């Protein structure tokens, strides 16, 4: 099964930023919707602000992040070969800035929020991931036990969960939501990395 | 196979229980959906048989519509045209306005009647219904008009009238999807500057979309995007 693009994807002006402010705001909404549903379909975790996919599919460990293929090829979502149109980089940047503002993406480099060039795409918001993980932990009777992030994301028990194979850093964001709500405790290892989580 | 004892004996069982449970749920939901289907059918029959009462008795009608919407019957279907109820048109008026408003930023308030019909296809709405609704709504909103450009009818939902020049551009763009300033001035024997200004003004009114392709600017009719 392949992703079904909306009809507007085949409308050539969709790939030119509209000069009319009102039209652009409608166009922008369509783009954000398209990016999110495309990333959801292909389970894309990270994109950079030139529209290149950096992390996708089930992530087993963070080291995979380095094995980027086709570093310079913009995702097909921004490049419609059939009608030979491509959204220019400036507009893609603008879209990501807008999505950052609305919480549809989060900066990969958490500290430098404004000049980040890589983004986690939140086709599920951290809040939503948190709710899923929490529900799964409760329904499988694992509340109160210490789980590693790997067990949550890649263990056999979570095979059928939407968050199975989730990017570890996105899972971290979700866990931090739970910590904030007082539902989880983080246990760190000697290097200060998250070793395990206890949810109750 | 050797019979397993102790904790391991449970492994297989739990699998069977899951399957059994799932098949029960499937059967149950199938039964329910059949019942719901039947209930809908009965409601529609009731509508046919008691048309007059429903038309006259407002309270009965309200209750009926409430029940119908609970089980997922589209009000437009209830107020089918064979009944004497004006509600069909009231409901349709609302749908038209809703759709116009939601697409206004995309098409600047000019919407093809055929596009509207495609949107309402499931409710069996025909062109005459839309005409009737528009004339009903004109009392409330004079801006709403049906204008014919070339062979196509448009529902116009903006207060600015179209100029004769704009109408001509609409006609051409509609047939071929897009146009450049050069094409326009070749076709209509107009001044190039005039064509350029006209097209750009239509972009700022939201009627046309710009497509910059290989250094050339093409102007597109947004109704080609759906």
Short mmCIF file of C-alpha atoms in Angstrom, two decimals:
data_model
loop_
_atom_site.label_atom_id
_atom_site.label_comp_id
_atom_site.label_asym_id
_atom_site.label_seq_id
_atom_site.Cartn_x
_atom_site.Cartn_y
_atom_site.Cartn_z
CA UNK A 1 0.00 0.00 0.00
CA UNK A 2 1.40 3.37 -0.87
CA UNK A 3 0.56 6.79 0.43
CA UNK A 4 -2.37 8.51 -1.26
CA UNK A 5 -1.51 12.11 -1.93
CA UNK A 6 -4.32 14.66 -1.75
CA UNK A 7 -5.49 16.09 -5.05
CA UNK A 8 -3.88 19.43 -4.41
CA UNK A 9 -0.48 17.69 -4.59
CA UNK A 10 -0.97 17.50 -8.35
CA UNK A 11 -1.94 21.16 -8.65
CA UNK A 12 1.22 22.91 -9.90
CA UNK A 13 0.78 26.24 -8.03
CA UNK A 14 0.72 24.27 -4.78
CA UNK A 15 4.52 24.23 -5.13
CA UNK A 16 4.84 28.02 -5.38
CA UNK A 17 4.34 30.15 -2.28
CA UNK A 18 1.25 32.20 -3.02
CA UNK A 19 1.78 35.97 -2.84
CA UNK A 20 -1.74 36.59 -1.57
CA UNK A 21 -1.50 36.36 2.22
CA UNK A 22 -4.91 34.78 2.67
CA UNK A 23 -4.36 32.23 -0.04
CA UNK A 24 -0.96 31.42 1.44
CA UNK A 25 -2.47 30.76 4.83
CA UNK A 26 -4.89 28.26 3.27
CA UNK A 27 -2.04 26.76 1.25
CA UNK A 28 0.14 26.53 4.36
CA UNK A 29 -2.54 24.63 6.24
CA UNK A 30 -2.79 22.14 3.40
CA UNK A 31 0.98 21.69 3.46
CA UNK A 32 1.16 21.11 7.20
CA UNK A 33 -1.63 18.56 6.96
CA UNK A 34 0.11 16.81 4.09
CA UNK A 35 3.50 16.71 5.84
CA UNK A 36 2.00 15.28 9.01
CA UNK A 37 -0.04 12.58 7.32
CA UNK A 38 2.85 11.68 5.03
CA UNK A 39 5.22 11.34 7.97
CA UNK A 40 2.64 9.31 9.88
CA UNK A 41 2.23 6.93 6.96
CA UNK A 42 5.97 6.40 6.53
CA UNK A 43 6.76 6.72 10.23
CA UNK A 44 9.22 9.54 9.65
CA UNK A 45 10.74 10.80 12.88
CA UNK A 46 13.23 13.44 11.83
CA UNK A 47 13.45 15.81 8.90
CA UNK A 48 15.77 18.71 8.33
CA UNK A 49 14.62 22.12 7.21
CA UNK A 50 15.50 21.32 3.60
CA UNK A 51 12.92 18.56 3.58
CA UNK A 52 15.35 15.64 3.79
CA UNK A 53 14.25 12.62 5.79
CA UNK A 54 16.84 11.81 8.45
CA UNK A 55 15.19 9.07 10.47
CA UNK A 56 12.38 6.78 9.49
CA UNK A 57 10.76 3.45 10.36
CA UNK A 58 11.44 1.30 13.39
CA UNK A 59 14.43 2.63 15.22
CA UNK A 60 16.37 -0.01 17.15
CA UNK A 61 19.05 2.23 18.53
CA UNK A 62 20.23 5.75 18.21
CA UNK A 63 23.28 4.80 16.19
CA UNK A 64 20.99 4.31 13.22
CA UNK A 65 20.62 8.04 13.08
CA UNK A 66 24.05 8.34 11.55
CA UNK A 67 23.34 6.04 8.66
CA UNK A 68 21.56 8.58 6.55
CA UNK A 69 21.11 7.64 2.95
CA UNK A 70 20.68 10.20 0.18
CA UNK A 71 21.62 13.07 2.39
CA UNK A 72 20.71 15.63 -0.18
CA UNK A 73 17.54 14.33 -1.70
CA UNK A 74 14.45 16.20 -0.68
CA UNK A 75 11.56 13.96 0.27
CA UNK A 76 9.02 13.23 -2.45
CA UNK A 77 6.46 15.02 -0.36
CA UNK A 78 8.11 18.29 -1.39
CA UNK A 79 8.99 17.12 -4.88
CA UNK A 80 6.34 15.93 -7.29
CA UNK A 81 8.19 14.37 -10.17
CA UNK A 82 5.06 13.65 -12.17
CA UNK A 83 4.34 17.33 -12.65
CA UNK A 84 7.98 18.39 -12.30
CA UNK A 85 7.41 20.73 -9.40
CA UNK A 86 9.41 21.21 -6.24
CA UNK A 87 8.80 23.39 -3.23
CA UNK A 88 11.77 25.70 -2.80
CA UNK A 89 13.98 25.48 0.28
CA UNK A 90 12.95 28.86 1.66
CA UNK A 91 9.31 27.89 1.67
CA UNK A 92 10.09 24.54 3.28
CA UNK A 93 12.00 26.40 6.01
CA UNK A 94 9.07 28.71 6.46
CA UNK A 95 6.72 25.74 6.86
CA UNK A 96 8.94 24.19 9.51
CA UNK A 97 9.16 27.50 11.38
CA UNK A 98 5.39 27.64 11.34
CA UNK A 99 5.08 24.04 12.50
CA UNK A 100 7.55 24.74 15.28
CA UNK A 101 5.33 27.57 16.45
CA UNK A 102 2.25 25.35 16.48
CA UNK A 103 4.01 22.39 18.09
CA UNK A 104 3.78 20.14 15.03
CA UNK A 105 7.56 19.72 15.10
CA UNK A 106 10.13 19.96 17.89
CA UNK A 107 13.73 21.04 17.43
CA UNK A 108 16.24 18.19 17.53
CA UNK A 109 18.76 20.38 19.24
CA UNK A 110 16.61 21.37 22.16
CA UNK A 111 18.68 24.32 23.33
CA UNK A 112 18.90 26.41 20.21
CA UNK A 113 15.23 26.55 19.48
CA UNK A 114 15.25 29.32 16.95
CA UNK A 115 18.09 28.20 14.72
CA UNK A 116 17.53 24.47 14.72
CA UNK A 117 17.80 22.86 11.32
CA UNK A 118 16.53 19.40 12.24
CA UNK A 119 13.11 18.65 13.56
CA UNK A 120 11.20 15.79 15.15
CA UNK A 121 7.92 15.58 13.30
CA UNK A 122 5.12 15.28 15.84
CA UNK A 123 2.48 13.39 13.86
CA UNK A 124 1.60 12.31 17.35
CA UNK A 125 2.26 14.96 19.94
CA UNK A 126 4.47 13.98 22.91
CA UNK A 127 1.30 14.16 25.01
CA UNK A 128 -0.35 11.57 22.79
CA UNK A 129 2.63 9.24 22.87
CA UNK A 130 2.70 9.63 26.65
CA UNK A 131 -0.96 8.66 26.91
CA UNK A 132 -0.38 5.58 24.72
CA UNK A 133 2.60 4.41 26.72
CA UNK A 134 0.79 4.98 29.98
CA UNK A 135 -2.27 3.06 28.85
CA UNK A 136 -0.14 0.20 27.60
CA UNK A 137 1.84 -0.01 30.85
CA UNK A 138 -1.34 -0.02 32.87
CA UNK A 139 -3.19 -2.55 30.74
CA UNK A 140 -0.25 -4.94 30.73
CA UNK A 141 0.19 -4.76 34.47
CA UNK A 142 3.64 -3.23 34.33
CA UNK A 143 2.87 -0.28 36.54
CA UNK A 144 5.45 0.05 39.27
CA UNK A 145 8.08 -2.03 37.53
CA UNK A 146 11.22 -0.53 36.12
CA UNK A 147 11.36 -0.68 32.34
CA UNK A 148 14.16 0.32 30.03
CA UNK A 149 13.35 2.61 27.12
CA UNK A 150 14.38 -0.25 24.86
CA UNK A 151 11.83 -2.55 26.44
CA UNK A 152 9.08 -0.01 25.90
CA UNK A 153 10.00 0.77 22.30
CA UNK A 154 11.32 -2.56 21.09
CA UNK A 155 10.21 -5.25 23.52
CA UNK A 156 7.98 -8.09 22.34
CA UNK A 157 5.18 -6.92 24.60
CA UNK A 158 4.77 -3.67 22.72
CA UNK A 159 4.85 -5.27 19.25
CA UNK A 160 1.31 -4.27 18.39
CA UNK A 161 1.54 -0.75 19.82
CA UNK A 162 1.78 2.28 17.58
CA UNK A 163 4.83 3.38 19.54
CA UNK A 164 6.70 0.16 18.80
CA UNK A 165 9.95 1.17 17.13
CA UNK A 166 9.54 4.81 18.16
CA UNK A 167 12.60 7.02 17.95
CA UNK A 168 14.26 6.88 21.40
CA UNK A 169 14.48 10.65 21.72
CA UNK A 170 10.80 11.05 20.97
CA UNK A 171 10.02 8.39 23.54
CA UNK A 172 12.12 10.42 25.98
CA UNK A 173 9.97 13.46 25.31
CA UNK A 174 6.88 11.41 26.04
CA UNK A 175 8.37 10.03 29.25
CA UNK A 176 9.22 13.56 30.34
CA UNK A 177 5.57 14.45 29.94
CA UNK A 178 4.73 11.62 32.32
CA UNK A 179 7.41 12.79 34.75
CA UNK A 180 5.94 16.28 34.73
CA UNK A 181 2.55 14.86 35.57
CA UNK A 182 4.08 12.89 38.42
CA UNK A 183 3.29 9.57 36.79
CA UNK A 184 6.83 8.46 36.06
CA UNK A 185 10.28 8.44 37.59
CA UNK A 186 13.45 8.42 35.57
CA UNK A 187 16.42 6.36 36.72
CA UNK A 188 19.69 7.51 35.22
CA UNK A 189 22.79 5.44 34.67
CA UNK A 190 26.35 6.55 35.50
CA UNK A 191 26.65 8.57 32.29
CA UNK A 192 23.53 10.49 33.11
CA UNK A 193 21.53 8.82 30.38
CA UNK A 194 18.10 7.43 31.02
CA UNK A 195 18.55 3.85 32.20
CA UNK A 196 15.05 3.02 33.14
CA UNK A 197 11.60 4.36 33.84
CA UNK A 198 9.15 3.52 36.55
CA UNK A 199 5.57 4.40 35.82
CA UNK A 200 2.85 4.28 38.39
CA UNK B 1 2.35 -33.99 21.90
CA UNK B 2 3.20 -34.34 25.53
CA UNK B 3 0.72 -32.76 27.85
CA UNK B 4 2.34 -29.82 29.56
CA UNK B 5 2.03 -29.27 33.22
CA UNK B 6 2.59 -26.37 35.54
CA UNK B 7 2.79 -22.79 34.33
CA UNK B 8 3.68 -23.70 30.75
CA UNK B 9 0.28 -25.34 30.34
CA UNK B 10 -1.26 -21.91 30.32
CA UNK B 11 0.60 -20.69 27.25
CA UNK B 12 -1.61 -22.42 24.74
CA UNK B 13 -4.81 -21.78 26.59
CA UNK B 14 -4.44 -18.06 26.69
CA UNK B 15 -4.08 -18.06 22.91
CA UNK B 16 -7.32 -20.02 22.57
CA UNK B 17 -9.12 -17.73 24.96
CA UNK B 18 -8.04 -14.71 22.95
CA UNK B 19 -9.31 -16.26 19.75
CA UNK B 20 -12.60 -17.23 21.32
CA UNK B 21 -13.02 -13.77 22.75
CA UNK B 22 -12.32 -12.15 19.42
CA UNK B 23 -14.77 -14.35 17.57
CA UNK B 24 -17.46 -13.51 20.14
CA UNK B 25 -16.81 -9.82 19.70
CA UNK B 26 -16.95 -10.16 15.93
CA UNK B 27 -20.27 -11.99 16.05
CA UNK B 28 -21.72 -9.48 18.46
CA UNK B 29 -20.71 -6.48 16.38
CA UNK B 30 -22.06 -8.11 13.23
CA UNK B 31 -25.40 -8.68 14.92
CA UNK B 32 -25.50 -5.10 16.11
CA UNK B 33 -24.72 -3.67 12.72
CA UNK B 34 -27.47 -5.79 11.14
CA UNK B 35 -29.91 -4.55 13.73
CA UNK B 36 -28.86 -0.97 13.16
CA UNK B 37 -29.29 -1.39 9.42
CA UNK B 38 -32.75 -2.78 9.98
CA UNK B 39 -33.64 0.04 12.30
CA UNK B 40 -32.55 2.60 9.74
CA UNK B 41 -34.67 0.87 7.13
CA UNK B 42 -37.69 0.96 9.42
CA UNK B 43 -37.15 4.64 10.12
CA UNK B 44 -37.07 5.39 6.42
CA UNK B 45 -40.26 3.36 5.91
CA UNK B 46 -41.87 5.29 8.70
CA UNK B 47 -40.89 8.46 6.91
CA UNK B 48 -42.64 7.30 3.75
CA UNK B 49 -45.79 6.17 5.51
CA UNK B 50 -46.26 9.10 7.81
CA UNK B 51 -45.14 11.85 5.56
CA UNK B 52 -48.16 14.06 6.18
CA UNK B 53 -48.07 13.78 9.95
CA UNK B 54 -44.38 14.53 9.94
CA UNK B 55 -44.95 17.56 7.77
CA UNK B 56 -47.66 18.97 10.01
CA UNK B 57 -46.56 17.98 13.48
CA UNK B 58 -43.42 19.92 14.28
CA UNK B 59 -42.80 18.17 17.58
CA UNK B 60 -43.07 14.72 16.07
CA UNK B 61 -40.76 15.76 13.31
CA UNK B 62 -38.13 17.05 15.67
CA UNK B 63 -38.16 13.83 17.66
CA UNK B 64 -37.95 11.85 14.46
CA UNK B 65 -35.00 13.82 13.15
CA UNK B 66 -33.26 13.47 16.48
CA UNK B 67 -33.66 9.69 16.40
CA UNK B 68 -32.42 9.56 12.84
CA UNK B 69 -29.31 11.57 13.51
CA UNK B 70 -28.57 9.30 16.50
CA UNK B 71 -28.26 6.28 14.21
CA UNK B 72 -26.39 8.20 11.55
CA UNK B 73 -28.95 9.07 8.91
CA UNK B 74 -28.08 12.26 7.04
CA UNK B 75 -30.80 14.91 7.57
CA UNK B 76 -30.60 15.69 3.87
CA UNK B 77 -31.88 12.17 3.21
CA UNK B 78 -34.78 12.60 5.62
CA UNK B 79 -35.85 15.83 4.04
CA UNK B 80 -35.84 14.13 0.67
CA UNK B 81 -37.49 16.13 -2.02
CA UNK B 82 -40.52 13.86 -2.17
CA UNK B 83 -41.63 15.21 1.17
CA UNK B 84 -43.19 18.63 1.41
CA UNK B 85 -40.67 19.79 3.91
CA UNK B 86 -38.77 22.93 3.25
CA UNK B 87 -36.12 21.71 5.65
CA UNK B 88 -34.36 19.96 2.84
CA UNK B 89 -33.56 23.31 1.37
CA UNK B 90 -32.74 24.92 4.69
CA UNK B 91 -30.28 22.17 5.42
CA UNK B 92 -28.83 22.41 1.93
CA UNK B 93 -28.45 26.17 2.28
CA UNK B 94 -26.36 25.60 5.39
CA UNK B 95 -24.20 23.03 3.62
CA UNK B 96 -23.59 25.38 0.71
CA UNK B 97 -22.60 28.25 2.97
CA UNK B 98 -20.38 26.00 5.06
CA UNK B 99 -18.57 24.72 2.00
CA UNK B 100 -18.23 28.17 0.48
CA UNK B 101 -16.75 29.55 3.66
CA UNK B 102 -14.34 26.69 4.15
CA UNK B 103 -12.94 27.02 0.64
CA UNK B 104 -13.03 30.79 0.42
CA UNK B 105 -9.35 31.30 1.13
CA UNK B 106 -8.51 28.85 -1.61
CA UNK B 107 -10.70 30.22 -4.39
CA UNK B 108 -11.36 33.79 -3.37
CA UNK B 109 -15.09 33.14 -3.09
CA UNK B 110 -15.70 31.90 -6.63
CA UNK B 111 -16.77 28.31 -6.65
CA UNK B 112 -17.83 26.15 -9.57
CA UNK B 113 -21.37 24.85 -9.24
CA UNK B 114 -20.17 21.50 -10.58
CA UNK B 115 -17.63 21.32 -7.76
CA UNK B 116 -20.40 22.01 -5.26
CA UNK B 117 -22.53 19.27 -6.79
CA UNK B 118 -19.67 16.79 -6.60
CA UNK B 119 -19.34 17.66 -2.93
CA UNK B 120 -23.04 16.95 -2.31
CA UNK B 121 -23.29 13.96 -4.62
CA UNK B 122 -24.26 11.53 -1.90
CA UNK B 123 -27.35 13.45 -0.94
CA UNK B 124 -28.73 13.36 -4.47
CA UNK B 125 -28.66 17.11 -4.89
CA UNK B 126 -29.12 18.43 -8.44
CA UNK B 127 -28.34 21.77 -10.00
CA UNK B 128 -31.89 23.06 -9.67
CA UNK B 129 -31.72 22.56 -5.90
CA UNK B 130 -28.67 24.77 -5.72
CA UNK B 131 -30.38 27.44 -7.81
CA UNK B 132 -33.36 27.32 -5.50
CA UNK B 133 -31.18 27.62 -2.40
CA UNK B 134 -29.28 30.53 -3.84
CA UNK B 135 -32.47 32.43 -4.59
CA UNK B 136 -33.70 31.67 -1.06
CA UNK B 137 -30.49 32.97 0.43
CA UNK B 138 -30.31 36.09 -1.67
CA UNK B 139 -32.81 37.67 0.69
CA UNK B 140 -30.25 37.36 3.45
CA UNK B 141 -27.12 37.93 1.48
CA UNK B 142 -27.18 39.79 -1.79
CA UNK B 143 -23.57 38.94 -2.48
CA UNK B 144 -24.44 35.37 -3.16
CA UNK B 145 -25.07 34.92 -6.87
CA UNK B 146 -24.78 32.42 -9.61
CA UNK B 147 -22.85 33.79 -12.53
CA UNK B 148 -22.29 32.04 -15.82
CA UNK B 149 -18.87 32.33 -17.35
CA UNK B 150 -18.33 30.54 -20.63
CA UNK B 151 -20.00 27.18 -20.23
CA UNK B 152 -19.66 27.03 -16.49
CA UNK B 153 -21.75 28.28 -13.66
CA UNK B 154 -20.07 29.75 -10.62
CA UNK B 155 -21.42 30.52 -7.22
CA UNK B 156 -20.07 33.91 -6.30
CA UNK B 157 -19.77 34.66 -2.62
CA UNK B 158 -17.86 37.95 -2.57
CA UNK B 159 -19.09 41.48 -2.53
CA UNK B 160 -16.84 42.68 -5.33
CA UNK B 161 -18.35 42.28 -8.75
CA UNK B 162 -16.30 40.76 -11.52
CA UNK B 163 -15.25 43.10 -14.26
CA UNK B 164 -15.76 42.17 -17.86
CA UNK B 165 -12.04 41.59 -18.27
CA UNK B 166 -11.88 39.31 -15.25
CA UNK B 167 -14.80 37.33 -16.59
CA UNK B 168 -12.96 36.75 -19.83
CA UNK B 169 -9.87 35.56 -17.99
CA UNK B 170 -12.00 33.19 -15.97
CA UNK B 171 -13.49 31.75 -19.10
CA UNK B 172 -10.11 31.06 -20.69
CA UNK B 173 -8.37 29.81 -17.59
CA UNK B 174 -11.21 27.49 -16.88
CA UNK B 175 -10.86 25.69 -20.17
CA UNK B 176 -7.12 25.14 -20.13
CA UNK B 177 -6.30 25.30 -16.41
CA UNK B 178 -3.59 27.92 -16.56
CA UNK B 179 -2.48 30.95 -18.53
CA UNK B 180 0.48 33.31 -18.85
CA UNK B 181 0.42 37.02 -19.49
CA UNK B 182 1.86 36.41 -22.95
CA UNK B 183 -0.87 33.93 -23.88
CA UNK B 184 -3.53 36.30 -22.67
CA UNK B 185 -2.29 39.21 -24.71
CA UNK B 186 -1.87 37.03 -27.81
CA UNK B 187 -5.39 35.70 -27.50
CA UNK B 188 -7.23 38.90 -26.74
CA UNK B 189 -4.93 41.33 -28.54
CA UNK B 190 -4.52 43.30 -25.38
CA UNK B 191 -1.61 45.36 -24.20
CA UNK B 192 0.95 43.19 -22.36
CA UNK B 193 1.04 45.49 -19.34
CA UNK B 194 -2.72 45.39 -19.07
CA UNK B 195 -2.71 41.58 -19.09
CA UNK B 196 -0.04 41.43 -16.45
CA UNK B 197 -1.85 43.86 -14.19
CA UNK B 198 -5.17 42.14 -14.67
CA UNK B 199 -3.77 38.72 -13.77
CA UNK B 200 -1.94 40.06 -10.77
CA UNK B 201 -5.02 41.82 -9.52
CA UNK B 202 -6.91 38.54 -9.77
CA UNK B 203 -4.20 36.89 -7.70
CA UNK B 204 -4.51 39.50 -4.99
CA UNK B 205 -8.28 38.98 -5.03
CA UNK B 206 -7.64 35.31 -4.42
CA UNK B 207 -9.23 34.13 -7.70
CA UNK B 208 -6.05 32.74 -9.23
CA UNK B 209 -3.00 30.87 -7.98
CA UNK B 210 0.54 31.61 -9.12
CA UNK B 211 2.82 28.89 -10.44
CA UNK B 212 6.42 29.88 -11.09
CA UNK B 213 7.85 27.26 -13.40
CA UNK B 214 11.21 27.55 -15.13
CA UNK B 215 11.22 31.29 -14.74
CA UNK B 216 7.77 31.74 -16.22
CA UNK B 217 4.69 32.70 -14.29
CA UNK B 218 1.54 30.69 -14.93
CA UNK B 219 -1.78 31.67 -13.45
CA UNK B 220 -4.07 28.82 -12.42
CA UNK B 221 -7.74 28.38 -11.71
CA UNK B 222 -7.99 26.92 -8.17
CA UNK B 223 -10.95 24.76 -9.16
CA UNK B 224 -8.39 22.57 -10.94
CA UNK B 225 -6.98 21.61 -7.57
CA UNK B 226 -9.97 19.49 -6.55
#
